[in-house]
Short mmCIF file of C-alpha atoms in Angstrom, two decimals:
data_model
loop_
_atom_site.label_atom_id
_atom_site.label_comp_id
_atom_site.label_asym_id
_atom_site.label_seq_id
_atom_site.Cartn_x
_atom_site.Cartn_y
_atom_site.Cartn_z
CA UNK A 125 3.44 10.83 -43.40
CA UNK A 126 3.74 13.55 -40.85
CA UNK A 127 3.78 16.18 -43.11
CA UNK A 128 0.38 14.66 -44.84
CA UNK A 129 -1.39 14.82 -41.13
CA UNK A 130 -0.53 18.54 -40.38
CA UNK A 131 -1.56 19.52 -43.74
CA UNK A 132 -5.16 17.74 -43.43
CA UNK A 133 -5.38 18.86 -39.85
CA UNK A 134 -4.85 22.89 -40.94
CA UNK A 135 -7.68 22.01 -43.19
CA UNK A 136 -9.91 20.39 -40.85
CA UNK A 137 -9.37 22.67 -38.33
CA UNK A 138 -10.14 25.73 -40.65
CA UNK A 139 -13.37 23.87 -41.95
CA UNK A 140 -14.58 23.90 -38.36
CA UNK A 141 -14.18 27.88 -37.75
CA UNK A 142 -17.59 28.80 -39.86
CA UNK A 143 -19.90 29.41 -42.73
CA UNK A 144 -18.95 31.55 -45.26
CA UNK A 145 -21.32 33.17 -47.29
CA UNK A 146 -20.10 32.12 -50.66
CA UNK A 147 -21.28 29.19 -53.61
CA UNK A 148 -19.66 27.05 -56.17
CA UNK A 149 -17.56 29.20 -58.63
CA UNK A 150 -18.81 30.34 -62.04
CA UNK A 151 -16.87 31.66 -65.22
CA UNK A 152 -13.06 31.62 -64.94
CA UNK A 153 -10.69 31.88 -62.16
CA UNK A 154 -6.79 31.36 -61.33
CA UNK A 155 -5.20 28.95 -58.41
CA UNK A 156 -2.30 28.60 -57.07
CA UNK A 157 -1.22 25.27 -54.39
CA UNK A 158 2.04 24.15 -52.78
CA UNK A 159 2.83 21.35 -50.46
CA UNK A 160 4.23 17.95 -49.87
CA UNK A 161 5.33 15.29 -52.77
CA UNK A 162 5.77 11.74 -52.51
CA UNK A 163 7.24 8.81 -55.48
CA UNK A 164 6.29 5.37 -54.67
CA UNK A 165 9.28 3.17 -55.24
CA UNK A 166 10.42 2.23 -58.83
CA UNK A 167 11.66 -0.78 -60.38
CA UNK A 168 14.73 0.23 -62.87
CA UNK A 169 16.79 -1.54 -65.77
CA UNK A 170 20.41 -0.19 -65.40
CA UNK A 171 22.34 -0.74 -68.63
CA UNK A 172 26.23 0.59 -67.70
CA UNK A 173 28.74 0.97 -70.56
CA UNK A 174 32.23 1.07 -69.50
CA UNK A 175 33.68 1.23 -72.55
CA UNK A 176 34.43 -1.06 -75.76
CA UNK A 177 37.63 -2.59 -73.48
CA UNK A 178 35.10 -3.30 -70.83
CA UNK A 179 32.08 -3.92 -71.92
CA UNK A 180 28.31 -3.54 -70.81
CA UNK A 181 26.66 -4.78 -67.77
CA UNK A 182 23.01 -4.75 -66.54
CA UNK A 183 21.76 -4.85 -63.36
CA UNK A 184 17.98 -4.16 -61.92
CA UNK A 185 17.46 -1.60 -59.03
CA UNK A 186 14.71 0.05 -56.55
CA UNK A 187 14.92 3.50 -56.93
CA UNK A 188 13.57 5.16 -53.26
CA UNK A 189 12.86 8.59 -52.81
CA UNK A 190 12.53 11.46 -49.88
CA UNK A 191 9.70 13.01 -49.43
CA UNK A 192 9.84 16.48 -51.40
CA UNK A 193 7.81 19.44 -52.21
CA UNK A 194 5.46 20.44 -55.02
CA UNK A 195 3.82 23.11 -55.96
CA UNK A 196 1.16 24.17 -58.41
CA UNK A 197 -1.06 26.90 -60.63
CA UNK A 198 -4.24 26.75 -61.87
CA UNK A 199 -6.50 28.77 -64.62
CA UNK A 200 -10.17 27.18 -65.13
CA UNK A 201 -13.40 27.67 -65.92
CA UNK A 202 -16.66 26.61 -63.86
CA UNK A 203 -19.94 25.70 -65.58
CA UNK A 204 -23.68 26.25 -64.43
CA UNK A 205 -24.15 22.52 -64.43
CA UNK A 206 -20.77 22.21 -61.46
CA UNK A 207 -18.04 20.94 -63.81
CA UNK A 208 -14.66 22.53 -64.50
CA UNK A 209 -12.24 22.78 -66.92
CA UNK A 210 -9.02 23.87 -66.32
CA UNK A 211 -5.15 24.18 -67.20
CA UNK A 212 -2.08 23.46 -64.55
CA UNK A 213 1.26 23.98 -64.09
CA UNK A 214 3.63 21.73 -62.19
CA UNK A 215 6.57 21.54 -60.38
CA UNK A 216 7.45 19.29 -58.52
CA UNK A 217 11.25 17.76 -56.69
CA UNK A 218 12.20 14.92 -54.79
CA UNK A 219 15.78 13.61 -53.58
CA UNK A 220 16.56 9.97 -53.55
CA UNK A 221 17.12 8.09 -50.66
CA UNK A 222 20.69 7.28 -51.20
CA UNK A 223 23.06 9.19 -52.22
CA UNK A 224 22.75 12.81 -53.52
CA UNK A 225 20.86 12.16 -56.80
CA UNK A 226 17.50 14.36 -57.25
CA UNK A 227 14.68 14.51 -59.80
CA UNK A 228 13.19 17.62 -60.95
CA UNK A 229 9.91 18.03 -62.92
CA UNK A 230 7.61 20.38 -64.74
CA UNK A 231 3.69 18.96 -65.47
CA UNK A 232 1.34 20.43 -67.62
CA UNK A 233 -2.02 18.82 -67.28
CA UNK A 234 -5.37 19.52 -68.71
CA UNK A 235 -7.83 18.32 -66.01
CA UNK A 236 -11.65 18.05 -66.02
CA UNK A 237 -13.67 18.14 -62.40
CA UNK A 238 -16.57 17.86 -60.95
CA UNK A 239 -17.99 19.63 -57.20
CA UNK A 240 -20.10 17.80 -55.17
CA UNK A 241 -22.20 20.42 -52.75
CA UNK A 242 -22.00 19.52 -48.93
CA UNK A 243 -22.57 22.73 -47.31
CA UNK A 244 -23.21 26.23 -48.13
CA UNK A 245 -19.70 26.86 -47.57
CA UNK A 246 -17.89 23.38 -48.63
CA UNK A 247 -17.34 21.42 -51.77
CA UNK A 248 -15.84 18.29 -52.97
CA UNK A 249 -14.19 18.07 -56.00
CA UNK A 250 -13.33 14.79 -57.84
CA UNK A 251 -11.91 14.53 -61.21
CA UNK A 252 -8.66 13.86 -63.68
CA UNK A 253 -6.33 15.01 -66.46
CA UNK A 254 -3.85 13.80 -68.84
CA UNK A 255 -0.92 16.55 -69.98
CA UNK A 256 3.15 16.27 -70.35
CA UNK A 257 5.45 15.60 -67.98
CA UNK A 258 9.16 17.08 -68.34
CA UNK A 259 11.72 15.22 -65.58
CA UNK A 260 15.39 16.14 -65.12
CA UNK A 261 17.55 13.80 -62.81
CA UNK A 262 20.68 15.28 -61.49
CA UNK A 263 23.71 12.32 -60.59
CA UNK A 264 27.13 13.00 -59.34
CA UNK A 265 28.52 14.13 -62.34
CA UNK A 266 25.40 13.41 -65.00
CA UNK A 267 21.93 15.32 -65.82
CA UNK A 268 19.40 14.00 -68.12
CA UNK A 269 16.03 15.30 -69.21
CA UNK A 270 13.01 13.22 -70.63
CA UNK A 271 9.46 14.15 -71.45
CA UNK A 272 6.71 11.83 -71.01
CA UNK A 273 2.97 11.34 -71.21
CA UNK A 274 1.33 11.73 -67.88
CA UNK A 275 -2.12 11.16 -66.35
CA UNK A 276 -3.67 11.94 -62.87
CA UNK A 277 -6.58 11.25 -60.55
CA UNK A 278 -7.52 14.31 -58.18
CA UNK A 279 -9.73 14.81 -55.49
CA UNK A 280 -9.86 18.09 -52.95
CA UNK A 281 -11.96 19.77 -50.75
CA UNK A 282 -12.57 23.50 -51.50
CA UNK A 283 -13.66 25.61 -47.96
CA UNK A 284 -15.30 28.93 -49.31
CA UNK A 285 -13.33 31.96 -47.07
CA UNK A 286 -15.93 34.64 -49.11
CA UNK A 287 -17.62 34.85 -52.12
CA UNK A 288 -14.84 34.59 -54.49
CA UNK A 289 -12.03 33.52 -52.41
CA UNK A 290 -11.86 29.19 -51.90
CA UNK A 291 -9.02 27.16 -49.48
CA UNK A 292 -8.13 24.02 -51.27
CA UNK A 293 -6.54 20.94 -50.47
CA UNK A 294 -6.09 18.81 -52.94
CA UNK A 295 -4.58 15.44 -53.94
CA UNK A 296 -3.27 14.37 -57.26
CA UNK A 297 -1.95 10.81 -57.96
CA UNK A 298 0.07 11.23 -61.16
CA UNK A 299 1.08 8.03 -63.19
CA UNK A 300 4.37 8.95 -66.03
CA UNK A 301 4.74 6.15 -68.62
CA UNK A 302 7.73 4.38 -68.52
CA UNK A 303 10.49 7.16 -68.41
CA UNK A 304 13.92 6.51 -69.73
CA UNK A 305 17.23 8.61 -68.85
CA UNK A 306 20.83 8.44 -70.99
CA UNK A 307 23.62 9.61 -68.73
CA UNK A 308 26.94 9.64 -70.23
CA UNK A 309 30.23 11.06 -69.58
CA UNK A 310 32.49 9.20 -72.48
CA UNK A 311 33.47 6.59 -72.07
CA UNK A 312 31.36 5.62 -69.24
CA UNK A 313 27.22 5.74 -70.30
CA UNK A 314 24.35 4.60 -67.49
CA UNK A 315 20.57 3.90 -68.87
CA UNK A 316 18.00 3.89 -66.83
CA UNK A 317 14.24 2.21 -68.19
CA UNK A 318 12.07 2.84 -64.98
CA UNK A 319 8.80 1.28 -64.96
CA UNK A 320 6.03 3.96 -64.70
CA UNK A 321 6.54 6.50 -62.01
CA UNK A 322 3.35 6.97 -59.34
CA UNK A 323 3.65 10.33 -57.76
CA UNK A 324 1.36 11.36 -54.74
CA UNK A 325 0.59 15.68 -53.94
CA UNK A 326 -1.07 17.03 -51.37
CA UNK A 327 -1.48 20.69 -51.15
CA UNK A 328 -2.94 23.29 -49.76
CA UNK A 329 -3.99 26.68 -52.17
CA UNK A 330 -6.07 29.24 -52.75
CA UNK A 331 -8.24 29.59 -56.18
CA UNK A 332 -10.02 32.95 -56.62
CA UNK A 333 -12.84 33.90 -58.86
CA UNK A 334 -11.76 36.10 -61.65
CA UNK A 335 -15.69 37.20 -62.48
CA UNK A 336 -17.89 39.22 -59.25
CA UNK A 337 -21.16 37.65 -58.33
CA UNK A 338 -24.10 38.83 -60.33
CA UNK A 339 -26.28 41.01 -58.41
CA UNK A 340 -29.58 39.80 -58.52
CA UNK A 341 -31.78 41.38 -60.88
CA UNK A 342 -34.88 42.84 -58.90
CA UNK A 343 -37.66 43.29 -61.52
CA UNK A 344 -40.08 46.22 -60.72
CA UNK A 345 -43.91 45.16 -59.71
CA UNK A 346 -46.45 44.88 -62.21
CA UNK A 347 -48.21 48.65 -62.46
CA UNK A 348 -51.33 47.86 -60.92
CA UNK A 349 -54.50 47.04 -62.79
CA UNK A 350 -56.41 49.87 -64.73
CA UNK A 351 -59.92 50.82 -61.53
CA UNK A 352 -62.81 49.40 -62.97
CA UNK A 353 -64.89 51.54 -64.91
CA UNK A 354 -67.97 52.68 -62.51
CA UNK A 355 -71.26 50.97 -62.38
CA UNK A 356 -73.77 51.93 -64.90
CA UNK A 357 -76.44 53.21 -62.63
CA UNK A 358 -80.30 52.74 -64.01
CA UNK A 359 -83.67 54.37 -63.43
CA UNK A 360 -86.66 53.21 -64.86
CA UNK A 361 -89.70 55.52 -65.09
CA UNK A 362 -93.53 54.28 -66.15
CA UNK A 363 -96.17 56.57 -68.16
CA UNK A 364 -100.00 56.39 -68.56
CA UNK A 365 -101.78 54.10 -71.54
CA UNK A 366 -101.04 56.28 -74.87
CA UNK A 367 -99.34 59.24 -72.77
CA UNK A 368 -95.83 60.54 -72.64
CA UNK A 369 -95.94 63.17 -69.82
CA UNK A 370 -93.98 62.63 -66.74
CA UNK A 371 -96.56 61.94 -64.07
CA UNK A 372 -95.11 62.93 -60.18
CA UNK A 373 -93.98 59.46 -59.46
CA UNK A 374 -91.50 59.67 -62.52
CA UNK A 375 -90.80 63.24 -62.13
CA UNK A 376 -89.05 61.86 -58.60
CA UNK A 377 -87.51 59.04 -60.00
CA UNK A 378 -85.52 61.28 -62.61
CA UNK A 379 -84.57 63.64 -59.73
CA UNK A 380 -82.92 60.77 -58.13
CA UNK A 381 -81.64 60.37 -61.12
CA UNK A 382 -80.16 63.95 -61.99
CA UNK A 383 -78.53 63.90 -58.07
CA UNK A 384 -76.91 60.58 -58.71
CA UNK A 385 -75.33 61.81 -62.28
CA UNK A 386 -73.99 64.82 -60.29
CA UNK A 387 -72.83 63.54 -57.91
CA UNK A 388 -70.84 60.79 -59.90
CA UNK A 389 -69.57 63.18 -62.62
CA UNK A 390 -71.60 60.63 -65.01
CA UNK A 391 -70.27 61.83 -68.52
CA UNK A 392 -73.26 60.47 -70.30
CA UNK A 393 -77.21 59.83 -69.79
CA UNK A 394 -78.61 57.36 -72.02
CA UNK A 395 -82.55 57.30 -72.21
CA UNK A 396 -84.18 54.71 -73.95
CA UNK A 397 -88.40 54.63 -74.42
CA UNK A 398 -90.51 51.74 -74.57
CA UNK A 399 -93.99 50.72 -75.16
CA UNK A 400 -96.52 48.38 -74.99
CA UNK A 401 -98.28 46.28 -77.58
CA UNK A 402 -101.22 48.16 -77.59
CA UNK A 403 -101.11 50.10 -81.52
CA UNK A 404 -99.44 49.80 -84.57
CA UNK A 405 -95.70 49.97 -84.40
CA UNK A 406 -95.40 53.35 -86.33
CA UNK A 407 -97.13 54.49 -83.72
CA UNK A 408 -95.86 52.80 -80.95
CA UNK A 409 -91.97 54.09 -82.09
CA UNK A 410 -93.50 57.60 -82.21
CA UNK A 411 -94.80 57.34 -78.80
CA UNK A 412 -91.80 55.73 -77.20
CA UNK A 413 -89.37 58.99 -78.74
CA UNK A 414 -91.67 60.88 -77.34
CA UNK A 415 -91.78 59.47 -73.87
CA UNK A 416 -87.71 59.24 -74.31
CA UNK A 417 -87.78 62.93 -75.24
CA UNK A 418 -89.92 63.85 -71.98
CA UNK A 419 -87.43 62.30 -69.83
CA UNK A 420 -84.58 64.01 -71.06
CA UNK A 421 -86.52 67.70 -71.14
CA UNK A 422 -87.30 66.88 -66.98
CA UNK A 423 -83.48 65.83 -66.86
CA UNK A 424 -82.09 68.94 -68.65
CA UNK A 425 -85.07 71.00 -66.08
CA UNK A 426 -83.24 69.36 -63.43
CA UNK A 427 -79.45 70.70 -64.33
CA UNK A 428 -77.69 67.58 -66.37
CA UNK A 429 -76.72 69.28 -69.49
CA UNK A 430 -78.33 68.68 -72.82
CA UNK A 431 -75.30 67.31 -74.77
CA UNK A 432 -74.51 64.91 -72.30
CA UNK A 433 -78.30 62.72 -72.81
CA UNK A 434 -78.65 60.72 -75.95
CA UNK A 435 -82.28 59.79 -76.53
CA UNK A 436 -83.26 56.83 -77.90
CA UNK A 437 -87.21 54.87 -78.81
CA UNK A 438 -87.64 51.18 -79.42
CA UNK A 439 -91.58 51.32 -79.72
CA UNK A 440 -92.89 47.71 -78.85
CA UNK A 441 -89.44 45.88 -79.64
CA UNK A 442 -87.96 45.25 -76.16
CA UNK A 443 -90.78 44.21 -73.83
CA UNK A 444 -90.14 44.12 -70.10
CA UNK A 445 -93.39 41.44 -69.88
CA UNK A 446 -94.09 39.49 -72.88
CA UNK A 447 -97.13 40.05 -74.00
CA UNK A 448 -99.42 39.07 -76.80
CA UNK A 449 -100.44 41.82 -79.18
CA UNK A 450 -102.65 44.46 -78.81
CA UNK A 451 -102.46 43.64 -74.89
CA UNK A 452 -102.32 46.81 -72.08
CA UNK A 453 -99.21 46.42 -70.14
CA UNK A 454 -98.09 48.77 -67.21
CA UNK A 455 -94.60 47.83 -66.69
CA UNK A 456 -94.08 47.89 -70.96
CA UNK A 457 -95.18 51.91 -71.02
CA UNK A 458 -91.31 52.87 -69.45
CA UNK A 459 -88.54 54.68 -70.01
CA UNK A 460 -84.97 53.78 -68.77
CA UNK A 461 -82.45 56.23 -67.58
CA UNK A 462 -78.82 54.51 -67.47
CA UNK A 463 -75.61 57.06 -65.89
CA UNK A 464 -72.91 56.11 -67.37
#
């Protein structure tokens, strides 16, 4: 029992030191443990043969044990979703308590776990495994070896000392099924059947994690968005009933015009002529060319060059007022100027 409280008191007082900056395991990794090892008491049938002259006697006994020493390795793996798999490797010996009798024992135990978060630093881990057990007990003057099935409950603590470094302390109750052991030195034999065999570990170990942390993968920024292509700027000039010269109100419109498309870099000048409903269209599409045409000859006066206006007349097709036929609109007898 004494041994038990200094080994959960190294723990404890560890645990209390700080955080480190480390989380639950993932992929494989390797422990190793050692510590203290206790067997409850056993009940045992003891069959003695003395020989044919003598004759066989049994008798039932309490098998007691010292407290011994165990100690352990680990190879696992640890899932995404906080459960582990892993392999161990046993060995474990205790005296008994009279006499100078010992039993010896290798385990190997396939275990399943699963970690509980309850810091950033600290885990707990609860979980079993069933595996073989191989004993050897060692009497004055006998040895005998038996192999059992075995079965254990664990449950540990795991203290994170970095990011792929964990202290453990762990305890394991391991049940064996009804061992049996021949010892026999002709003409004297001794059987022992013991009753299952309850053995208590507690260690303390170290597991490390065989695969580095995955940096983080820091994904470049989105290029930013493509500038929005500039404002189609628009200039609308009027013309007389029936005429297509520019009069001086227009001729400063399309100056504003031919400062703005400079002054932008505009790569194109689209003109478009319109008229009213005043004619026949023949003669109305005619006319609105022409007043198209006028505005691009001012334009090209002006310095914007002559490939870079397309001219284009809808005669009476897209009024700005709707009118009636035949009717004498101002604001129909246009021409629009759009930088684009």
């Amino acid at each position: 029992m004494k041994t038990r409280t200094l080994l959960l008191g190294a723990v404890a007082s560890i645990a209390l030191t700080g955080t480190a900056n480390a989380g639950h395991f993932k992929g494989w990794y390797i422990g190793v443990e050692a510590g203290a090892n206790w067997i409850d008491d056993a009940d045992a049938n003891i069959l003695i043969d003395l020989g044919t002259e003598i004759g066989t006697t049994t008798t039932n006994a309490e098998l007691e044990f010292e407290t011994g020493w165990a100690a352990l390795a680990t190879v696992g793996y640890a899932f995404e979703n906080s459960w582990r798999l892993e392999g161990e490797l046993g060995y474990r010996a205790n005296d008994f308590s009279l006499g100078s009798a010992e039993v010896t024992e290798w385990s190997f135990m396939f275990n399943a776990l699963y970690d509980f978060d309850l810091s950033p630093s600290m885990t707990f881990s609860l979980g079993g495994g069933v595996g073989y057990d191989d004993a050897t007990v060692k009497l004055p003057g006998f040895e005998d070896s038996e192999g059992n099935f075995a079965y254990q409950g664990i449950a540990g603590l795991n203290y994170a000392l970095g990011k792929r470094t964990d202290l453990t302390l762990t305890y394991r109750y391991l049940i064996i099924d009804d061992p049996e052991f021949d010892f026999s030195a002709p003409p004297i034999s001794i059987g022992y059947d013991i009753d299952s065999v309850r053995k208590h570990s507690l260690t303390i170990g170290l597991r490390y994690d065989l695969a580095p942390d995955e940096e983080p993968i820091v994904e470049a920024p989105p290029p930013p968005p493509p500038p929005p292509p500039p404002p189609v700027k628009s200039y609308i000039v009027f013309f007389g009933f029936a005429k297509c010269n520019i009069t001086s109100e227009a001729d400063t419109v399309l100056s504003e015009a031919a400062n703005a498309a400079k002054s932008q870099g505009s790569a194109s000048v689209k003109i478009v002529g319109h008229t009213d409903t005043v004619g026949s269209p023949k003669y109305n599409q005619r006319l609105s060319e022409c007043r198209a045409n006028a505005a691009k000859t001012n334009l090209v006066s002006k310095g914007i060059s002559d490939s870079a206006i397309s001219t284009t007349g809808k005669g009476e097709t897209e009024l700005l007022v709707q009118t009636g036929d035949s009717v004498k609109e101002p604001q129909n007898r246009r021409a629009t100027v759009d930088l684009e």
